[in-house]
């Protein structure tokens, strides 16, 4: 039977609970255990798919087509275990399920209540499909004390009891702030947070204390005393120089050992962490650097492009170079007096990422034109591929009104709405005016690559599977005209109907993909497109 690790956060949000869960997962894996990490989000959206990236950061998409919390991206990047629909659940989804059942009459006249109906549903999500695992890590979003998270904490309390001693533990992540005026780290917020959690019936077994300065032994002992945990189970967690150094740092502070001891397991031999040591060595001792311009829309909040940011870093790891990312607001290039050349010339490569809506599209098209004309490596992802097609149509094929139907009715729909496509579950159909939630081509789809293409050489194979999240597609009705001006369709869906990749054979590196390769990149297995893109940027850096 799987053992369960429940992870809560206290004092403030943004303590890096997700990274902690991901790192602990990686450490347990390095010790030979099979792990899966799940996230419970207390908000009422059914999934984060309809939330603005400004509110919630990136929407992470799984192979099985779920739109999930960005923490699932950390889990996958650190453990390599592909996340699934069943690894992220929100209060909204749970209530939706319960209310649907109630309307069907499934509760046979019973009063439907938070306890037991909501808590039972939460427990069922935690327990589902865990037979082949050694450890299931369940992270609870939000902060202890929030009204929304109460049913989740109550479900943990019940589960701990039902699973029996030795089969579950709880980890609480807190903050130990440094008060400059007193020159001291303060443990009181941690004490209060643990007391709050204990008052809900959950006594933590391990405390992870985020702090800006080293936690003195005396303070560690004080936290242990007041919070009822062994001193070695108070784990100091200082900021790391890279997120990929976090597993090493937690191991050095004894996190994995404390967790195993809390389960009554013998820690045994030290885990092999050479994979993480190599990654950190490449990050800390680079042999060069490149600067990539990401021309996008949500540039004010880097979390909106979390996986993209990481995949670029992974491309740097593959080439042993430091990757500097300049986040550029596409709208800057829409002003009449904007000097696009001055802004883009110093860059070694340009990337236009995924996006929704028309805002900034003209600035992106102008950037793509610059990259094409100046032979600067260009990588277009999803919207960035669609706009590369619009750019070529307008500026090379003479289709001056080329546009996307996403921006409104157009006579030249180079990019258009798809209402029908094949998935592994058969024909999928959508109405043009349907709901916004969950109406996209989502999740992993296969693509076939042209054997003699640049992308086939990059992947080293001609059959690939990548994750999608979009409503619109490049219209194959324009394929001949685009290809005759050098933009070649080198990746298509297996039925040949949907363009997946376009590239320019006459350019040093110009690739547009309809999918999101960044979602599958890992520090120990950088995605081939990102590794190749950064290599091209490195070449470019030697020219400028
Ligand atoms: N807005 C575009 C579409 O829906 C692109 C989406 C994306 O870049 N993820 O097709």
Coordinates of C-alpha atoms and ligand atoms in Angstrom, one line a residue:
X1 CA 0.0 0.0 0.0
X2 CA 1.2 3.5 -0.8
X3 CA 2.2 5.8 2.1
X4 CA 0.9 9.3 2.1
X5 CA 2.7 12.6 2.7
X6 CA 0.3 15.6 3.2
X7 CA 1.9 19.0 2.7
X8 CA 0.4 22.2 4.0
X9 CA 1.7 25.8 4.2
X10 CA 1.5 28.3 7.0
X11 CA 2.1 32.0 7.8
X12 CA 2.2 33.3 4.2
X13 CA 1.7 32.1 0.7
X14 CA 4.5 31.7 -1.9
X15 CA 6.7 29.7 0.4
X16 CA 7.7 27.3 -2.4
X17 CA 5.6 24.4 -1.2
X18 CA 5.3 23.1 -4.7
X19 CA 9.1 23.1 -5.1
X20 CA 9.5 21.4 -1.7
X21 CA 7.0 18.7 -2.8
X22 CA 8.8 18.3 -6.1
X23 CA 12.2 18.1 -4.5
X24 CA 11.1 15.6 -1.9
X25 CA 9.6 13.5 -4.7
X26 CA 12.9 13.6 -6.5
X27 CA 14.8 12.7 -3.3
X28 CA 12.6 9.7 -2.6
X29 CA 12.9 8.6 -6.2
X30 CA 16.7 8.8 -5.9
X31 CA 16.3 6.3 -3.0
X32 CA 14.5 3.9 -5.3
X33 CA 10.9 4.6 -4.3
X34 CA 8.0 5.1 -6.8
X35 CA 6.3 8.4 -6.2
X36 CA 3.4 10.5 -7.5
X37 CA 2.6 14.1 -6.4
X38 CA -0.9 15.6 -6.3
X39 CA -2.2 19.1 -5.8
X40 CA -5.4 20.1 -4.1
X41 CA -6.5 23.6 -4.9
X42 CA -9.1 25.1 -2.6
X43 CA -10.5 27.7 -5.1
X44 CA -13.9 27.3 -6.7
X45 CA -12.8 27.4 -10.4
X46 CA -13.4 23.9 -11.8
X47 CA -9.8 24.1 -13.2
X48 CA -7.3 26.9 -13.8
X49 CA -8.0 26.8 -17.5
X50 CA -10.2 29.9 -17.5
X51 CA -8.1 31.9 -15.1
X52 CA -5.9 34.7 -16.3
X53 CA -2.1 33.9 -16.3
X54 CA -1.8 37.2 -14.3
X55 CA -3.9 35.8 -11.6
X56 CA -2.7 32.3 -11.4
X57 CA 0.5 32.0 -13.6
X58 CA 0.7 29.4 -16.3
X59 CA -1.9 26.7 -17.0
X60 CA 0.0 23.5 -17.1
X61 CA -1.4 20.9 -19.5
X62 CA -0.9 17.1 -19.0
X63 CA -0.7 14.4 -21.6
X64 CA -4.3 13.4 -20.9
X65 CA -5.5 16.9 -21.6
X66 CA -6.1 18.4 -18.1
X67 CA -5.5 22.1 -17.5
X68 CA -3.8 22.1 -14.2
X69 CA -1.9 24.2 -11.6
X70 CA 1.6 25.2 -12.5
X71 CA 3.0 23.2 -9.6
X72 CA 2.3 20.1 -11.6
X73 CA 5.0 21.4 -14.0
X74 CA 7.5 21.4 -11.1
X75 CA 6.4 17.9 -10.1
X76 CA 7.0 16.6 -13.6
X77 CA 10.3 18.5 -14.1
X78 CA 11.7 17.2 -10.9
X79 CA 10.5 13.6 -11.0
X80 CA 10.0 12.9 -14.7
X81 CA 6.6 11.3 -13.8
X82 CA 4.0 12.5 -16.3
X83 CA 1.1 14.2 -14.4
X84 CA -2.4 13.2 -15.1
X85 CA -5.9 14.7 -14.8
X86 CA -6.3 12.9 -11.5
X87 CA -3.3 14.7 -10.0
X88 CA -5.0 18.1 -9.6
X89 CA -8.4 18.8 -8.1
X90 CA -10.1 22.0 -7.1
X91 CA -12.9 22.6 -4.7
X92 CA -14.8 23.7 -7.8
X93 CA -14.5 20.3 -9.4
X94 CA -15.5 18.5 -6.2
X95 CA -18.6 20.7 -5.7
X96 CA -19.4 20.3 -9.4
X97 CA -19.3 16.5 -9.1
X98 CA -21.3 16.5 -5.9
X99 CA -24.0 18.8 -7.2
X100 CA -24.3 16.8 -10.4
X101 CA -24.9 13.7 -8.3
X102 CA -27.3 15.4 -6.0
X103 CA -29.4 16.6 -9.0
X104 CA -29.5 13.0 -10.3
X105 CA -30.8 11.9 -6.9
X106 CA -27.8 9.7 -6.2
X107 CA -27.9 10.7 -2.5
X108 CA -31.3 9.1 -2.0
X109 CA -32.8 11.8 0.0
X110 CA -29.8 12.4 2.3
X111 CA -28.8 16.0 3.3
X112 CA -25.6 16.7 1.3
X113 CA -22.9 18.2 3.6
X114 CA -19.3 19.3 3.7
X115 CA -18.7 16.4 6.1
X116 CA -19.0 13.7 4.9
X117 CA -19.7 14.3 1.2
X118 CA -17.0 16.9 0.4
X119 CA -14.4 15.3 2.6
X120 CA -15.2 11.9 1.2
X121 CA -14.7 13.2 -2.3
X122 CA -11.3 14.7 -1.3
X123 CA -10.2 11.4 0.2
X124 CA -11.3 9.5 -2.9
X125 CA -9.1 11.8 -5.0
X126 CA -6.1 11.3 -2.7
X127 CA -6.5 7.5 -2.7
X128 CA -7.4 6.8 -6.4
X129 CA -5.0 4.9 -8.5
X130 CA -2.2 4.6 -6.0
X131 CA -1.6 0.8 -5.9
X132 CA 1.7 0.8 -7.8
X133 CA 3.2 3.6 -5.7
X134 CA 5.4 3.7 -2.6
X135 CA 4.7 7.4 -1.8
X136 CA 1.9 9.7 -2.7
X137 CA 2.7 13.4 -1.9
X138 CA -0.5 15.6 -1.6
X139 CA 0.1 19.3 -1.6
X140 CA -2.8 21.4 -0.3
X141 CA -2.9 24.9 -1.9
X142 CA -3.4 28.0 0.1
X143 CA -2.4 28.7 3.7
X144 CA -3.6 27.1 6.9
X145 CA -6.3 29.3 8.4
X146 CA -8.0 30.1 5.0
X147 CA -11.7 29.3 5.1
X148 CA -11.4 27.5 1.7
X149 CA -8.9 25.0 2.8
X150 CA -10.7 23.8 5.9
X151 CA -12.4 20.8 4.2
X152 CA -9.0 19.6 2.9
X153 CA -7.4 19.8 6.3
X154 CA -10.4 17.9 7.7
X155 CA -10.0 15.3 5.0
X156 CA -6.3 14.9 5.9
X157 CA -7.2 14.5 9.6
X158 CA -9.7 11.7 8.7
X159 CA -7.3 10.0 6.3
X160 CA -4.4 10.0 8.8
X161 CA -6.7 8.1 11.1
X162 CA -8.1 5.7 8.5
X163 CA -4.7 4.9 6.9
X164 CA -3.4 3.9 10.3
X165 CA -0.1 4.7 12.1
X166 CA 3.0 4.6 10.0
X167 CA 1.1 5.0 6.7
X168 CA 0.9 8.8 6.5
X169 CA 2.7 11.9 7.8
X170 CA 2.2 15.6 7.5
X171 CA 4.7 18.2 6.6
X172 CA 4.0 21.9 7.3
X173 CA 6.0 24.5 5.4
X174 CA 6.3 27.8 7.3
X175 CA 8.2 31.1 7.4
X176 CA 10.8 32.1 10.0
X177 CA 11.2 35.8 9.3
X178 CA 14.3 37.9 10.1
X179 CA 13.4 41.1 12.0
X180 CA 16.2 43.5 11.1
X181 CA 15.5 45.9 14.0
X182 CA 15.9 43.0 16.5
X183 CA 18.6 41.3 14.4
X184 CA 16.8 38.0 15.0
X185 CA 14.9 35.2 13.3
X186 CA 11.5 34.9 14.8
X187 CA 9.8 31.5 15.4
X188 CA 6.5 32.8 16.8
X189 CA 4.6 32.8 13.4
X190 CA 5.6 29.1 13.0
X191 CA 4.4 28.3 16.5
X192 CA 1.1 30.0 15.8
X193 CA 0.7 28.3 12.5
X194 CA 1.4 24.8 13.9
X195 CA -1.1 25.5 16.7
X196 CA -3.7 26.5 14.2
X197 CA -3.1 23.2 12.2
X198 CA -3.1 21.2 15.4
X199 CA -6.4 22.8 16.5
X200 CA -7.8 21.2 13.3
X201 CA -6.6 17.8 14.4
X202 CA -3.4 17.6 12.3
X203 CA -0.1 17.4 14.1
X204 CA 2.8 17.9 11.7
X205 CA 5.6 15.3 11.7
X206 CA 8.1 17.4 9.9
X207 CA 8.4 21.2 9.7
X208 CA 10.1 22.9 6.8
X209 CA 11.1 26.4 7.8
X210 CA 11.8 28.9 5.1
X211 CA 14.3 31.5 6.3
X212 CA 16.6 34.1 4.8
X213 CA 19.4 33.4 7.2
X214 CA 20.8 30.2 8.7
X215 CA 18.5 29.0 11.5
X216 CA 20.6 28.8 14.8
X217 CA 20.5 25.5 16.7
X218 CA 18.8 27.2 19.6
X219 CA 15.9 28.4 17.4
X220 CA 15.6 25.0 15.8
X221 CA 15.4 23.4 19.3
X222 CA 12.8 26.1 20.3
X223 CA 10.6 25.3 17.3
X224 CA 10.9 21.6 18.0
X225 CA 9.9 22.1 21.7
X226 CA 6.9 24.4 21.0
X227 CA 5.7 22.5 18.0
X228 CA 6.0 19.0 19.2
X229 CA 8.4 17.5 16.6
X230 CA 11.9 16.1 16.9
X231 CA 14.7 18.7 16.5
X232 CA 16.1 16.9 13.4
X233 CA 12.6 17.1 11.9
X234 CA 12.8 20.9 11.9
X235 CA 14.3 21.5 8.4
X236 CA 15.8 24.9 7.7
X237 CA 15.2 25.9 4.1
X238 CA 17.2 28.9 2.9
X239 CA 16.8 30.4 -0.6
X240 CA 18.8 28.4 -3.2
X241 CA 20.9 29.8 -6.0
X242 CA 18.8 27.8 -8.5
X243 CA 15.6 25.9 -8.1
X244 CA 17.5 22.8 -9.3
X245 CA 19.8 23.1 -6.3
X246 CA 16.8 22.7 -4.0
X247 CA 16.8 18.9 -3.9
X248 CA 20.5 18.9 -2.9
X249 CA 19.9 21.5 -0.3
X250 CA 16.9 19.7 1.3
X251 CA 18.9 16.5 1.3
X252 CA 21.8 18.2 3.1
X253 CA 19.4 19.5 5.7
X254 CA 18.1 16.0 6.2
X255 CA 14.6 16.3 4.8
X256 CA 14.4 12.9 3.1
X257 CA 15.9 11.2 6.1
X258 CA 13.4 12.8 8.5
X259 CA 10.5 11.9 6.3
X260 CA 11.6 8.2 6.2
X261 CA 12.2 8.2 10.0
X262 CA 8.7 9.7 10.6
X263 CA 7.3 6.7 8.7
X264 CA 9.5 4.4 10.9
X265 CA 11.5 3.4 7.9
X266 CA 15.3 2.9 8.0
X267 CA 16.9 5.6 5.7
X268 CA 19.7 3.2 4.6
X269 CA 22.3 4.2 2.1
X270 CA 22.6 7.8 0.9
X271 CA 20.7 8.4 -2.4
X272 CA 22.6 8.9 -5.7
X273 CA 22.1 12.6 -6.5
X274 CA 24.7 12.9 -9.2
X275 CA 22.0 13.9 -11.7
X276 CA 21.3 17.0 -9.7
X277 CA 24.9 17.7 -9.0
X278 CA 25.6 17.7 -12.7
X279 CA 22.7 20.0 -13.4
X280 CA 23.8 22.5 -10.8
X281 CA 27.4 22.3 -12.0
X282 CA 26.3 23.2 -15.5
X283 CA 24.2 26.1 -14.2
X284 CA 26.9 27.5 -11.8
X285 CA 29.9 27.0 -14.2
X286 CA 28.6 28.0 -17.6
X287 CA 31.0 28.3 -20.5
X288 CA 29.2 31.1 -22.3
X289 CA 26.0 33.0 -22.3
X290 CA 23.2 33.9 -24.7
X291 CA 20.4 36.4 -24.5
X292 CA 16.9 35.4 -25.7
X293 CA 14.1 37.9 -26.3
X294 CA 10.7 36.6 -25.5
X295 CA 8.2 38.8 -27.2
X296 CA 4.9 38.2 -25.3
X297 CA 1.9 39.6 -23.6
X298 CA 2.1 38.5 -19.9
X299 CA 5.7 39.7 -19.5
X300 CA 4.9 41.4 -16.2
X301 CA 4.6 38.1 -14.4
X302 CA 7.3 35.5 -15.1
X303 CA 5.1 32.8 -13.6
X304 CA 2.8 33.2 -16.6
X305 CA 5.5 31.5 -18.7
X306 CA 6.9 29.2 -16.0
X307 CA 7.5 26.1 -18.2
X308 CA 8.9 28.2 -21.0
X309 CA 11.3 29.9 -18.7
X310 CA 12.5 26.5 -17.4
X311 CA 12.7 24.9 -20.8
X312 CA 15.0 27.8 -21.9
X313 CA 17.2 27.2 -18.8
X314 CA 17.2 23.5 -19.8
X315 CA 18.4 24.4 -23.3
X316 CA 21.2 26.3 -21.5
X317 CA 22.0 23.2 -19.4
X318 CA 22.3 21.1 -22.6
X319 CA 24.8 23.6 -24.1
X320 CA 26.5 24.5 -20.8
X321 CA 25.6 28.2 -21.3
X322 CA 23.8 30.8 -19.2
X323 CA 20.5 31.8 -20.7
X324 CA 19.5 35.4 -20.1
X325 CA 15.9 36.0 -20.9
X326 CA 14.6 39.4 -21.8
X327 CA 10.8 39.6 -21.5
X328 CA 9.6 42.1 -24.0
X329 CA 6.1 43.5 -24.2
X330 CA 4.9 43.0 -27.8
X331 CA 2.8 46.2 -27.6
X332 CA 6.0 48.2 -27.4
X333 CA 6.5 47.5 -31.1
X334 CA 3.0 48.8 -32.0
X335 CA 3.8 52.5 -31.4
X336 CA 4.5 54.5 -34.6
X337 CA 7.9 55.7 -33.2
X338 CA 9.1 52.3 -31.8
X339 CA 12.6 51.4 -32.9
X340 CA 12.3 47.7 -33.2
X341 CA 15.8 47.1 -34.6
X342 CA 17.4 48.9 -31.7
X343 CA 15.5 46.6 -29.3
X344 CA 16.0 43.3 -31.1
X345 CA 19.4 43.6 -32.7
X346 CA 21.4 42.8 -29.5
X347 CA 19.5 39.6 -29.0
X348 CA 20.8 36.2 -30.0
X349 CA 17.4 34.7 -30.7
X350 CA 13.7 35.6 -30.5
X351 CA 10.8 33.6 -29.2
X352 CA 7.1 34.3 -29.5
X353 CA 5.3 32.2 -26.9
X354 CA 1.7 31.0 -26.6
X355 CA -1.0 33.6 -26.2
X356 CA -4.8 34.2 -26.4
X357 CA -6.4 37.3 -28.0
X358 CA -5.4 40.0 -30.4
X359 CA -3.6 42.3 -28.0
X360 CA 0.1 42.6 -29.0
X361 CA -0.3 40.5 -32.1
X362 CA 1.0 43.2 -34.5
X363 CA 4.1 43.7 -32.3
X364 CA 4.7 40.0 -32.4
X365 CA 4.3 39.9 -36.2
X366 CA 6.8 42.8 -36.5
X367 CA 9.3 40.8 -34.3
X368 CA 8.9 37.7 -36.5
X369 CA 9.5 39.7 -39.6
X370 CA 12.7 41.2 -38.0
X371 CA 13.9 37.7 -37.1
X372 CA 13.2 36.4 -40.6
X373 CA 14.8 39.3 -42.4
X374 CA 17.9 39.6 -40.1
X375 CA 18.4 35.8 -40.0
X376 CA 18.1 35.8 -36.2
X377 CA 17.1 32.4 -34.8
X378 CA 13.3 32.3 -34.3
X379 CA 11.1 29.9 -32.3
X380 CA 7.4 30.3 -32.5
X381 CA 5.3 28.4 -30.0
X382 CA 1.5 27.9 -30.7
X383 CA 0.4 31.6 -31.2
X384 CA 4.0 32.2 -32.2
X385 CA 3.7 29.7 -35.0
X386 CA 0.3 31.0 -36.1
X387 CA 1.7 34.6 -36.3
X388 CA 4.7 33.4 -38.3
X389 CA 2.3 32.1 -40.9
X390 CA 0.3 35.4 -40.9
X391 CA 3.6 37.3 -41.2
X392 CA 4.7 35.2 -44.2
X393 CA 1.3 35.5 -45.8
X394 CA 1.2 39.3 -45.5
X395 CA 4.8 40.2 -46.2
X396 CA 5.9 37.5 -48.7
X397 CA 2.8 35.9 -50.3
X398 CA 1.1 39.3 -50.9
X399 CA -2.0 38.4 -48.8
X400 CA -2.2 41.8 -47.2
X401 CA -5.3 41.1 -45.1
X402 CA -4.0 37.7 -43.7
X403 CA -5.3 37.3 -40.2
X404 CA -6.7 34.9 -37.6
X405 CA -10.4 34.4 -37.0
X406 CA -9.5 34.7 -33.3
X407 CA -9.3 38.5 -33.9
X408 CA -12.7 38.7 -35.6
X409 CA -14.2 38.0 -39.1
X410 CA -11.6 38.1 -41.9
X411 CA -11.5 37.4 -45.7
X412 CA -8.2 35.7 -45.3
X413 CA -8.3 33.3 -42.4
X414 CA -4.7 32.0 -42.6
X415 CA -5.4 30.9 -39.0
X416 CA -9.0 29.6 -38.3
X417 CA -11.2 27.9 -35.7
X418 CA -11.2 24.2 -35.7
X419 CA -14.5 22.6 -35.0
X420 CA -13.6 19.0 -35.7
X421 CA -10.5 16.9 -35.1
X422 CA -9.5 13.3 -34.3
X423 CA -8.2 12.4 -30.9
X424 CA -7.3 9.0 -29.4
X425 CA -11.0 9.0 -28.2
X426 CA -12.4 9.5 -31.7
X427 CA -13.9 12.5 -33.5
X428 CA -14.0 15.6 -31.3
X429 CA -16.5 18.4 -32.2
X430 CA -16.9 21.9 -30.9
X431 CA -19.5 24.6 -31.5
X432 CA -18.1 28.0 -32.5
X433 CA -19.9 29.8 -29.8
X434 CA -19.5 27.2 -27.1
X435 CA -18.3 27.6 -23.5
X436 CA -14.8 28.8 -23.0
X437 CA -13.9 26.3 -20.3
X438 CA -12.4 23.0 -21.7
X439 CA -13.2 23.6 -25.4
X440 CA -9.7 23.4 -26.8
X441 CA -7.6 20.9 -28.5
X442 CA -5.8 19.8 -25.3
X443 CA -3.2 17.3 -24.3
X444 CA -0.9 15.0 -26.2
X445 CA -1.3 14.4 -29.9
X446 CA 0.9 12.7 -32.4
X447 CA 2.6 14.4 -35.3
X448 CA 4.5 13.1 -38.3
X449 CA 7.6 14.9 -39.4
X450 CA 8.9 15.2 -43.0
X451 CA 12.0 12.9 -43.1
X452 CA 14.3 15.5 -44.7
X453 CA 13.3 18.4 -42.4
X454 CA 15.3 20.3 -39.8
X455 CA 12.9 19.3 -37.1
X456 CA 13.3 15.6 -37.9
X457 CA 17.1 16.0 -37.5
X458 CA 16.6 17.9 -34.2
X459 CA 14.2 15.2 -32.8
X460 CA 16.1 12.3 -34.3
X461 CA 12.8 10.7 -35.2
X462 CA 9.8 11.3 -37.4
X463 CA 7.0 10.4 -35.1
X464 CA 6.5 12.7 -32.1
X465 CA 3.9 13.3 -29.4
X466 CA 3.5 16.8 -27.9
X467 CA 1.0 18.6 -25.8
X468 CA -1.5 21.1 -27.2
X469 CA -3.7 23.9 -25.8
X470 CA -5.4 25.9 -28.5
X471 CA -8.6 26.6 -30.4
X472 CA -7.3 27.8 -33.7
X473 CA -5.2 26.1 -36.4
X474 CA -3.2 27.2 -39.4
X475 CA -5.5 26.8 -42.4
X476 CA -4.1 24.2 -44.8
X477 CA -5.9 26.1 -47.6
X478 CA -2.9 28.5 -47.6
X479 CA -0.2 25.8 -47.4
X480 CA 0.9 26.0 -51.1
X481 CA 1.1 29.8 -51.0
X482 CA 3.1 29.8 -47.8
X483 CA 5.4 27.0 -48.9
X484 CA 6.1 28.7 -52.2
X485 CA 7.6 31.6 -50.2
X486 CA 9.8 29.4 -48.1
X487 CA 7.7 28.5 -45.0
X488 CA 7.5 24.8 -45.3
X489 CA 5.0 22.5 -43.4
X490 CA 7.3 19.8 -42.0
X491 CA 5.0 18.4 -39.3
X492 CA 1.4 17.4 -39.7
X493 CA -1.2 15.4 -37.7
X494 CA -1.2 11.8 -38.7
X495 CA -4.3 12.3 -40.8
X496 CA -2.5 15.1 -42.6
X497 CA -5.2 17.7 -41.8
X498 CA -3.7 19.8 -39.1
X499 CA -0.3 21.6 -39.4
X500 CA 1.9 20.9 -36.4
X501 CA 5.3 22.5 -37.5
X502 CA 6.4 25.0 -40.0
X503 CA 10.1 25.8 -40.7
X504 CA 12.2 27.9 -43.1
X505 CA 15.0 25.8 -44.7
X506 CA 16.6 29.1 -46.0
X507 CA 17.1 30.5 -42.5
X508 CA 19.7 29.5 -39.8
X509 CA 16.9 28.5 -37.3
X510 CA 13.3 29.3 -37.9
X511 CA 10.7 26.9 -36.4
X512 CA 7.1 27.3 -35.5
X513 CA 5.2 24.6 -33.6
X514 CA 1.5 24.4 -32.8
X515 CA 2.2 22.6 -29.6
X516 CA 3.9 23.4 -26.3
X517 CA 7.3 21.6 -26.2
X518 CA 8.2 23.5 -23.0
X519 CA 5.7 21.4 -21.0
X520 CA 7.8 18.2 -21.5
X521 CA 11.3 19.6 -21.0
X522 CA 13.3 18.5 -17.9
X523 CA 16.6 19.7 -16.5
X524 CA 17.9 16.1 -16.8
X525 CA 16.4 15.7 -20.3
X526 CA 16.3 19.1 -22.0
X527 CA 13.7 19.2 -24.8
X528 CA 15.5 18.7 -28.2
X529 CA 13.9 21.8 -29.7
X530 CA 15.1 24.0 -26.8
X531 CA 18.6 22.4 -26.8
X532 CA 18.8 23.1 -30.6
X533 CA 17.4 26.7 -30.3
X534 CA 19.9 27.6 -27.6
X535 CA 22.7 26.1 -29.7
X536 CA 21.6 28.3 -32.6
X537 CA 21.5 31.3 -30.3
X538 CA 25.1 30.5 -29.2
X539 CA 26.1 30.4 -32.9
X540 CA 24.4 33.8 -33.4
X541 CA 26.1 35.3 -30.4
X542 CA 29.4 34.7 -32.1
X543 CA 28.2 36.7 -35.1
X544 CA 26.8 39.8 -33.4
Ligands
LIG1 N1 -4.9 31.7 -29.2 C1 -4.4 30.7 -30.0 C2 -5.4 29.5 -30.2 O1 -6.3 29.4 -29.4 C3 -3.1 30.2 -29.6 C4 -3.1 29.5 -28.2 C5 -1.8 29.3 -27.6 O2 -0.8 29.9 -28.0 N2 -1.7 28.4 -26.7 O3 -5.3 28.7 -31.1

